[in-house]
């Protein structure tokens, strides 16, 4: 479980803090080890939430409403943003068939348990090994579940977006001049294309961004009349694109964001 969690941590600070948190548990001679673990892991969760769900971005989401006395996003709202960004609750629930708030009760209970152990008193000092193991496993499990929920959302969106990306790419190829292939002949055009790989890069308060690669089947035409000649070649390409969180399937892949590698035609491979 620890290795899985470490694979999701981004900054050096997060990695060092997590390592230090787990190290407390291994010091069996320290009666404060669970207290130190609880405090440092709670701070790690707070830092992750604040990094992945900045206050200004959370507050700009359509689903945000004030739930705290100081007007700042609640932990629940930061968690929600980590999972779905600015996507509307209805879209996530009905289109992706996900209830991202369902795990929140368990997440909140574990964070509250950690908070209890940050205060040292008779009931939290030098607890038994069984109690320590139970709390630490629950806490690490919840941290991993947060990361997994984020990945689950990305995976479902990844699947749902694939056909839309194919359609939008062909629309861009058909509707726009492509400088990369225009240099090949007096009339070059993409007959069809196939996406071989792509990833959803990010979901923030405003948009989804993605990138990928594929192969374009290009028709290159030369000469006129009886001297006309058509050559069909396949070239790899890369692309980037985006869509608004309000219309996730209304994709934009501008022609300038598609790069077709025609170096093989010139023998540059």
Tab-separated table of N, CA and C in Angstrom, residues 91-214:
chain	number	residue	atom	x	y	z
A	91	UNK	N	-23.453	15.641	-14.405
A	91	UNK	CA	-22.709	14.956	-15.462
A	91	UNK	C	-21.955	13.761	-14.887
A	92	UNK	N	-21.274	13.971	-13.770
A	92	UNK	CA	-20.480	12.895	-13.155
A	92	UNK	C	-21.382	11.747	-12.715
A	93	UNK	N	-22.536	12.079	-12.151
A	93	UNK	CA	-23.426	11.037	-11.630
A	93	UNK	C	-24.184	10.319	-12.728
A	94	UNK	N	-24.737	11.074	-13.685
A	94	UNK	CA	-25.589	10.460	-14.697
A	94	UNK	C	-24.815	9.948	-15.911
A	95	UNK	N	-23.814	10.708	-16.349
A	95	UNK	CA	-23.076	10.310	-17.547
A	95	UNK	C	-21.966	9.311	-17.219
A	96	UNK	N	-21.207	9.601	-16.151
A	96	UNK	CA	-20.112	8.708	-15.773
A	96	UNK	C	-20.560	7.638	-14.791
A	97	UNK	N	-21.772	7.806	-14.260
A	97	UNK	CA	-22.337	6.859	-13.291
A	97	UNK	C	-21.431	6.676	-12.085
A	98	UNK	N	-20.991	7.806	-11.537
A	98	UNK	CA	-20.125	7.789	-10.357
A	98	UNK	C	-20.738	8.642	-9.252
A	99	UNK	N	-20.667	8.121	-8.025
A	99	UNK	CA	-21.080	8.895	-6.857
A	99	UNK	C	-19.826	9.209	-6.064
A	100	UNK	N	-19.180	10.322	-6.417
A	100	UNK	CA	-17.887	10.632	-5.805
A	100	UNK	C	-18.030	11.020	-4.339
A	101	UNK	N	-19.231	11.379	-3.912
A	101	UNK	CA	-19.422	11.785	-2.525
A	101	UNK	C	-19.708	10.597	-1.609
A	102	UNK	N	-20.017	9.449	-2.192
A	102	UNK	CA	-20.342	8.276	-1.380
A	102	UNK	C	-19.203	7.882	-0.436
A	103	UNK	N	-17.922	7.921	-0.865
A	103	UNK	CA	-16.830	7.540	0.047
A	103	UNK	C	-16.492	8.617	1.079
A	104	UNK	N	-17.102	9.816	0.949
A	104	UNK	CA	-16.649	10.920	1.791
A	104	UNK	C	-16.855	10.650	3.272
A	105	UNK	N	-17.945	9.983	3.654
A	105	UNK	CA	-18.205	9.732	5.066
A	105	UNK	C	-17.049	8.969	5.696
A	106	UNK	N	-16.571	7.934	5.008
A	106	UNK	CA	-15.454	7.142	5.526
A	106	UNK	C	-14.169	7.958	5.556
A	107	UNK	N	-13.963	8.766	4.529
A	107	UNK	CA	-12.774	9.616	4.484
A	107	UNK	C	-12.785	10.600	5.649
A	108	UNK	N	-13.920	11.234	5.863
A	108	UNK	CA	-14.041	12.211	6.950
A	108	UNK	C	-13.816	11.560	8.309
A	109	UNK	N	-14.378	10.375	8.513
A	109	UNK	CA	-14.223	9.687	9.795
A	109	UNK	C	-12.758	9.371	10.083
A	110	UNK	N	-12.026	8.991	9.043
A	110	UNK	CA	-10.614	8.664	9.244
A	110	UNK	C	-9.794	9.919	9.540
A	111	UNK	N	-10.074	10.995	8.805
A	111	UNK	CA	-9.365	12.248	9.067
A	111	UNK	C	-9.660	12.737	10.479
A	112	UNK	N	-10.923	12.594	10.915
A	112	UNK	CA	-11.293	12.980	12.279
A	112	UNK	C	-10.567	12.118	13.308
A	113	UNK	N	-10.398	10.841	12.990
A	113	UNK	CA	-9.661	9.950	13.899
A	113	UNK	C	-8.213	10.387	14.017
A	114	UNK	N	-7.625	10.777	12.884
A	114	UNK	CA	-6.249	11.276	12.923
A	114	UNK	C	-6.168	12.526	13.785
A	115	UNK	N	-7.154	13.397	13.634
A	115	UNK	CA	-7.164	14.640	14.414
A	115	UNK	C	-7.212	14.335	15.900
A	116	UNK	N	-7.984	13.300	16.279
A	116	UNK	CA	-8.090	12.942	17.701
A	116	UNK	C	-6.739	12.524	18.266
A	117	UNK	N	-5.960	11.819	17.480
A	117	UNK	CA	-4.682	11.314	17.969
A	117	UNK	C	-3.564	12.357	17.926
A	118	UNK	N	-3.830	13.512	17.340
A	118	UNK	CA	-2.811	14.567	17.380
A	118	UNK	C	-2.765	15.226	18.757
A	119	UNK	N	-3.788	15.013	19.562
A	119	UNK	CA	-3.823	15.543	20.924
A	119	UNK	C	-3.406	14.433	21.895
A	120	UNK	N	-2.418	14.699	22.698
A	120	UNK	CA	-1.881	13.689	23.606
A	120	UNK	C	-2.615	13.731	24.941
A	121	UNK	N	-3.223	12.614	25.297
A	121	UNK	CA	-3.833	12.449	26.613
A	121	UNK	C	-3.781	10.974	26.984
A	122	UNK	N	-4.426	10.591	28.094
A	122	UNK	CA	-4.341	9.209	28.560
A	122	UNK	C	-4.841	8.203	27.530
A	123	UNK	N	-5.852	8.592	26.749
A	123	UNK	CA	-6.442	7.641	25.806
A	123	UNK	C	-5.686	7.521	24.491
A	124	UNK	N	-4.802	8.481	24.206
A	124	UNK	CA	-4.072	8.440	22.931
A	124	UNK	C	-2.575	8.206	23.121
A	125	UNK	N	-2.114	8.185	24.373
A	125	UNK	CA	-0.682	8.022	24.647
A	125	UNK	C	-0.333	6.545	24.751
A	126	UNK	N	0.708	6.143	24.012
A	126	UNK	CA	1.230	4.777	24.071
A	126	UNK	C	0.120	3.739	23.879
A	127	UNK	N	-0.630	3.846	22.785
A	127	UNK	CA	-1.721	2.904	22.536
A	127	UNK	C	-1.169	1.542	22.145
A	128	UNK	N	-2.016	0.538	22.169
A	128	UNK	CA	-1.571	-0.822	21.887
A	128	UNK	C	-1.185	-0.983	20.418
A	129	UNK	N	-0.420	-2.015	20.153
A	129	UNK	CA	-0.010	-2.287	18.777
A	129	UNK	C	-1.223	-2.556	17.886
A	130	UNK	N	-2.217	-3.223	18.442
A	130	UNK	CA	-3.417	-3.542	17.663
A	130	UNK	C	-4.155	-2.265	17.271
A	131	UNK	N	-4.276	-1.324	18.208
A	131	UNK	CA	-4.949	-0.056	17.916
A	131	UNK	C	-4.147	0.754	16.902
A	132	UNK	N	-2.840	0.751	17.080
A	132	UNK	CA	-1.974	1.498	16.168
A	132	UNK	C	-2.073	0.949	14.756
A	133	UNK	N	-2.042	-0.376	14.640
A	133	UNK	CA	-2.094	-0.997	13.311
A	133	UNK	C	-3.440	-0.727	12.637
A	134	UNK	N	-4.522	-0.792	13.401
A	134	UNK	CA	-5.853	-0.563	12.849
A	134	UNK	C	-5.980	0.862	12.314
A	135	UNK	N	-5.571	1.839	13.110
A	135	UNK	CA	-5.694	3.235	12.698
A	135	UNK	C	-4.814	3.541	11.503
A	136	UNK	N	-3.571	3.067	11.548
A	136	UNK	CA	-2.645	3.380	10.454
A	136	UNK	C	-3.095	2.754	9.141
A	137	UNK	N	-3.613	1.514	9.193
A	137	UNK	CA	-4.099	0.866	7.976
A	137	UNK	C	-5.304	1.603	7.409
A	138	UNK	N	-6.207	2.036	8.298
A	138	UNK	CA	-7.382	2.782	7.847
A	138	UNK	C	-6.962	4.105	7.201
A	139	UNK	N	-6.030	4.793	7.841
A	139	UNK	CA	-5.593	6.095	7.350
A	139	UNK	C	-4.902	5.973	5.990
A	140	UNK	N	-3.994	5.010	5.870
A	140	UNK	CA	-3.295	4.818	4.599
A	140	UNK	C	-4.265	4.341	3.518
A	141	UNK	N	-5.225	3.523	3.906
A	141	UNK	CA	-6.221	3.046	2.955
A	141	UNK	C	-7.084	4.177	2.411
A	142	UNK	N	-7.443	5.113	3.299
A	142	UNK	CA	-8.255	6.249	2.870
A	142	UNK	C	-7.459	7.149	1.934
A	143	UNK	N	-6.195	7.393	2.250
A	143	UNK	CA	-5.359	8.222	1.389
A	143	UNK	C	-5.266	7.598	-0.004
A	144	UNK	N	-5.089	6.285	-0.046
A	144	UNK	CA	-5.010	5.600	-1.337
A	144	UNK	C	-6.351	5.650	-2.067
A	145	UNK	N	-7.454	5.575	-1.319
A	145	UNK	CA	-8.771	5.605	-1.962
A	145	UNK	C	-9.032	6.942	-2.635
A	146	UNK	N	-8.528	8.022	-2.048
A	146	UNK	CA	-8.683	9.344	-2.669
A	146	UNK	C	-7.994	9.358	-4.027
A	147	UNK	N	-6.755	8.872	-4.048
A	147	UNK	CA	-6.016	8.815	-5.310
A	147	UNK	C	-6.728	7.922	-6.321
A	148	UNK	N	-7.259	6.791	-5.851
A	148	UNK	CA	-7.930	5.862	-6.755
A	148	UNK	C	-9.205	6.455	-7.345
A	149	UNK	N	-9.934	7.229	-6.538
A	149	UNK	CA	-11.140	7.872	-7.042
A	149	UNK	C	-10.803	8.845	-8.169
A	150	UNK	N	-9.711	9.582	-7.995
A	150	UNK	CA	-9.270	10.506	-9.037
A	150	UNK	C	-8.962	9.722	-10.315
A	151	UNK	N	-8.248	8.620	-10.173
A	151	UNK	CA	-7.892	7.815	-11.337
A	151	UNK	C	-9.114	7.172	-11.980
A	152	UNK	N	-10.095	6.766	-11.161
A	152	UNK	CA	-11.312	6.171	-11.708
A	152	UNK	C	-12.060	7.166	-12.585
A	153	UNK	N	-12.144	8.421	-12.120
A	153	UNK	CA	-12.811	9.453	-12.910
A	153	UNK	C	-12.090	9.658	-14.221
A	154	UNK	N	-10.767	9.753	-14.154
A	154	UNK	CA	-9.979	9.944	-15.371
A	154	UNK	C	-10.183	8.782	-16.338
A	155	UNK	N	-10.215	7.556	-15.797
A	155	UNK	CA	-10.362	6.374	-16.642
A	155	UNK	C	-11.713	6.365	-17.357
A	156	UNK	N	-12.767	6.713	-16.639
A	156	UNK	CA	-14.093	6.720	-17.251
A	156	UNK	C	-14.209	7.832	-18.291
A	157	UNK	N	-13.661	8.978	-17.986
A	157	UNK	CA	-13.665	10.057	-18.964
A	157	UNK	C	-12.824	9.674	-20.177
A	158	UNK	N	-11.702	9.017	-19.921
A	158	UNK	CA	-10.820	8.557	-20.992
A	158	UNK	C	-11.603	7.673	-21.967
A	159	UNK	N	-12.362	6.750	-21.434
A	159	UNK	CA	-13.147	5.845	-22.278
A	159	UNK	C	-14.223	6.602	-23.046
A	160	UNK	N	-14.938	7.478	-22.348
A	160	UNK	CA	-16.051	8.193	-22.976
A	160	UNK	C	-15.579	9.182	-24.043
A	161	UNK	N	-14.374	9.731	-23.874
A	161	UNK	CA	-13.894	10.747	-24.796
A	161	UNK	C	-13.315	10.173	-26.088
A	162	UNK	N	-12.960	8.891	-26.081
A	162	UNK	CA	-12.185	8.331	-27.197
A	162	UNK	C	-12.873	8.511	-28.547
A	163	UNK	N	-14.155	8.172	-28.658
A	163	UNK	CA	-14.839	8.297	-29.947
A	163	UNK	C	-14.995	9.757	-30.357
A	164	UNK	N	-15.160	10.635	-29.364
A	164	UNK	CA	-15.298	12.054	-29.667
A	164	UNK	C	-13.985	12.628	-30.213
A	165	UNK	N	-12.881	12.141	-29.691
A	165	UNK	CA	-11.573	12.599	-30.171
A	165	UNK	C	-11.365	12.182	-31.624
A	166	UNK	N	-11.690	10.937	-31.947
A	166	UNK	CA	-11.568	10.470	-33.331
A	166	UNK	C	-12.367	11.353	-34.289
A	167	UNK	N	-13.601	11.654	-33.902
A	167	UNK	CA	-14.475	12.460	-34.760
A	167	UNK	C	-13.941	13.873	-34.930
A	168	UNK	N	-13.474	14.455	-33.831
A	168	UNK	CA	-12.992	15.827	-33.895
A	168	UNK	C	-11.703	15.922	-34.706
A	169	UNK	N	-10.848	14.931	-34.613
A	169	UNK	CA	-9.618	14.928	-35.404
A	169	UNK	C	-9.933	14.910	-36.901
A	170	UNK	N	-10.847	14.024	-37.309
A	170	UNK	CA	-11.177	13.946	-38.727
A	170	UNK	C	-11.842	15.230	-39.206
A	171	UNK	N	-12.655	15.830	-38.359
A	171	UNK	CA	-13.290	17.099	-38.710
A	171	UNK	C	-12.238	18.173	-38.930
A	172	UNK	N	-11.214	18.172	-38.084
A	172	UNK	CA	-10.123	19.150	-38.226
A	172	UNK	C	-9.322	18.887	-39.493
A	173	UNK	N	-9.035	17.618	-39.765
A	173	UNK	CA	-8.282	17.272	-40.967
A	173	UNK	C	-9.034	17.680	-42.247
A	174	UNK	N	-10.346	17.447	-42.257
A	174	UNK	CA	-11.157	17.722	-43.444
A	174	UNK	C	-11.363	19.224	-43.648
A	175	UNK	N	-11.532	19.951	-42.563
A	175	UNK	CA	-11.942	21.353	-42.653
A	175	UNK	C	-10.786	22.345	-42.739
A	176	UNK	N	-9.571	21.875	-42.525
A	176	UNK	CA	-8.445	22.809	-42.451
A	176	UNK	C	-7.273	22.362	-43.315
A	177	UNK	N	-6.543	23.340	-43.783
A	177	UNK	CA	-5.285	23.059	-44.477
A	177	UNK	C	-4.262	22.619	-43.445
A	178	UNK	N	-3.468	21.588	-43.787
A	178	UNK	CA	-2.465	21.070	-42.870
A	178	UNK	C	-1.076	21.317	-43.464
A	179	UNK	N	-0.383	22.329	-42.997
A	179	UNK	CA	0.932	22.684	-43.556
A	179	UNK	C	1.911	21.520	-43.595
A	180	UNK	N	1.835	20.620	-42.612
A	180	UNK	CA	2.791	19.508	-42.554
A	180	UNK	C	2.710	18.611	-43.777
A	181	UNK	N	1.496	18.432	-44.349
A	181	UNK	CA	1.364	17.550	-45.507
A	181	UNK	C	1.198	18.322	-46.813
A	182	UNK	N	0.911	19.616	-46.711
A	182	UNK	CA	0.747	20.416	-47.929
A	182	UNK	C	2.033	20.462	-48.749
A	183	UNK	N	3.150	20.325	-48.075
A	183	UNK	CA	4.438	20.403	-48.770
A	183	UNK	C	4.752	19.134	-49.564
A	184	UNK	N	3.944	18.079	-49.381
A	184	UNK	CA	4.244	16.800	-50.010
A	184	UNK	C	3.822	16.733	-51.473
A	185	UNK	N	2.751	17.438	-51.820
A	185	UNK	CA	2.259	17.406	-53.198
A	185	UNK	C	1.368	18.617	-53.431
A	186	UNK	N	0.882	18.758	-54.686
A	186	UNK	CA	0.028	19.914	-54.964
A	186	UNK	C	-1.356	19.737	-54.337
A	187	UNK	N	-1.694	18.493	-53.982
A	187	UNK	CA	-2.964	18.233	-53.309
A	187	UNK	C	-2.798	17.044	-52.365
A	188	UNK	N	-2.628	17.360	-51.102
A	188	UNK	CA	-2.468	16.304	-50.090
A	188	UNK	C	-3.581	16.439	-49.057
A	189	UNK	N	-4.168	15.318	-48.698
A	189	UNK	CA	-5.214	15.381	-47.681
A	189	UNK	C	-5.244	14.066	-46.886
A	190	UNK	N	-5.792	14.157	-45.676
A	190	UNK	CA	-5.900	12.988	-44.809
A	190	UNK	C	-7.186	12.246	-45.146
A	191	UNK	N	-7.053	10.997	-45.581
A	191	UNK	CA	-8.222	10.186	-45.900
A	191	UNK	C	-8.882	9.636	-44.646
A	192	UNK	N	-8.078	9.235	-43.704
A	192	UNK	CA	-8.586	8.746	-42.428
A	192	UNK	C	-7.459	8.785	-41.403
A	193	UNK	N	-7.808	8.657	-40.174
A	193	UNK	CA	-6.798	8.673	-39.116
A	193	UNK	C	-7.210	7.712	-38.014
A	194	UNK	N	-6.253	7.295	-37.241
A	194	UNK	CA	-6.536	6.432	-36.103
A	194	UNK	C	-5.690	6.883	-34.912
A	195	UNK	N	-6.323	6.998	-33.773
A	195	UNK	CA	-5.621	7.364	-32.547
A	195	UNK	C	-5.076	6.086	-31.931
A	196	UNK	N	-3.783	6.031	-31.726
A	196	UNK	CA	-3.158	4.841	-31.149
A	196	UNK	C	-2.965	4.956	-29.647
A	197	UNK	N	-2.919	6.181	-29.145
A	197	UNK	CA	-2.744	6.361	-27.701
A	197	UNK	C	-3.101	7.801	-27.344
A	198	UNK	N	-3.715	7.984	-26.191
A	198	UNK	CA	-3.950	9.341	-25.705
A	198	UNK	C	-4.180	9.305	-24.201
A	199	UNK	N	-4.000	10.431	-23.572
A	199	UNK	CA	-4.226	10.517	-22.133
A	199	UNK	C	-4.923	11.811	-21.767
A	200	UNK	N	-5.737	11.723	-20.741
A	200	UNK	CA	-6.381	12.894	-20.181
A	200	UNK	C	-5.372	13.526	-19.244
A	201	UNK	N	-4.868	14.694	-19.597
A	201	UNK	CA	-3.780	15.314	-18.854
A	201	UNK	C	-4.266	15.964	-17.566
A	202	UNK	N	-5.403	16.661	-17.636
A	202	UNK	CA	-5.850	17.391	-16.452
A	202	UNK	C	-7.329	17.748	-16.556
A	203	UNK	N	-7.956	17.898	-15.392
A	203	UNK	CA	-9.297	18.464	-15.284
A	203	UNK	C	-9.217	19.545	-14.225
A	204	UNK	N	-9.409	20.792	-14.609
A	204	UNK	CA	-9.379	21.859	-13.611
A	204	UNK	C	-10.754	22.501	-13.511
A	205	UNK	N	-10.817	23.713	-13.020
A	205	UNK	CA	-12.105	24.378	-12.827
A	205	UNK	C	-12.764	24.796	-14.138
A	206	UNK	N	-11.995	24.884	-15.207
A	206	UNK	CA	-12.531	25.377	-16.476
A	206	UNK	C	-12.549	24.366	-17.607
A	207	UNK	N	-11.537	23.522	-17.689
A	207	UNK	CA	-11.458	22.667	-18.867
A	207	UNK	C	-10.784	21.333	-18.612
A	208	UNK	N	-10.991	20.446	-19.571
A	208	UNK	CA	-10.269	19.182	-19.633
A	208	UNK	C	-9.210	19.334	-20.721
A	209	UNK	N	-8.028	18.877	-20.471
A	209	UNK	CA	-6.982	18.909	-21.489
A	209	UNK	C	-6.473	17.486	-21.730
A	210	UNK	N	-6.168	17.198	-22.979
A	210	UNK	CA	-5.714	15.864	-23.327
A	210	UNK	C	-4.672	15.951	-24.433
A	211	UNK	N	-3.943	14.879	-24.604
A	211	UNK	CA	-2.953	14.799	-25.677
A	211	UNK	C	-2.861	13.358	-26.142
A	212	UNK	N	-2.315	13.177	-27.332
A	212	UNK	CA	-2.207	11.812	-27.819
A	212	UNK	C	-1.412	11.725	-29.107
A	213	UNK	N	-1.468	10.553	-29.702
A	213	UNK	CA	-0.747	10.319	-30.955
A	213	UNK	C	-1.515	9.300	-31.784
A	214	UNK	N	-1.183	9.240	-33.052
A	214	UNK	CA	-1.876	8.310	-33.941
A	214	UNK	C	-1.206	8.244	-35.296
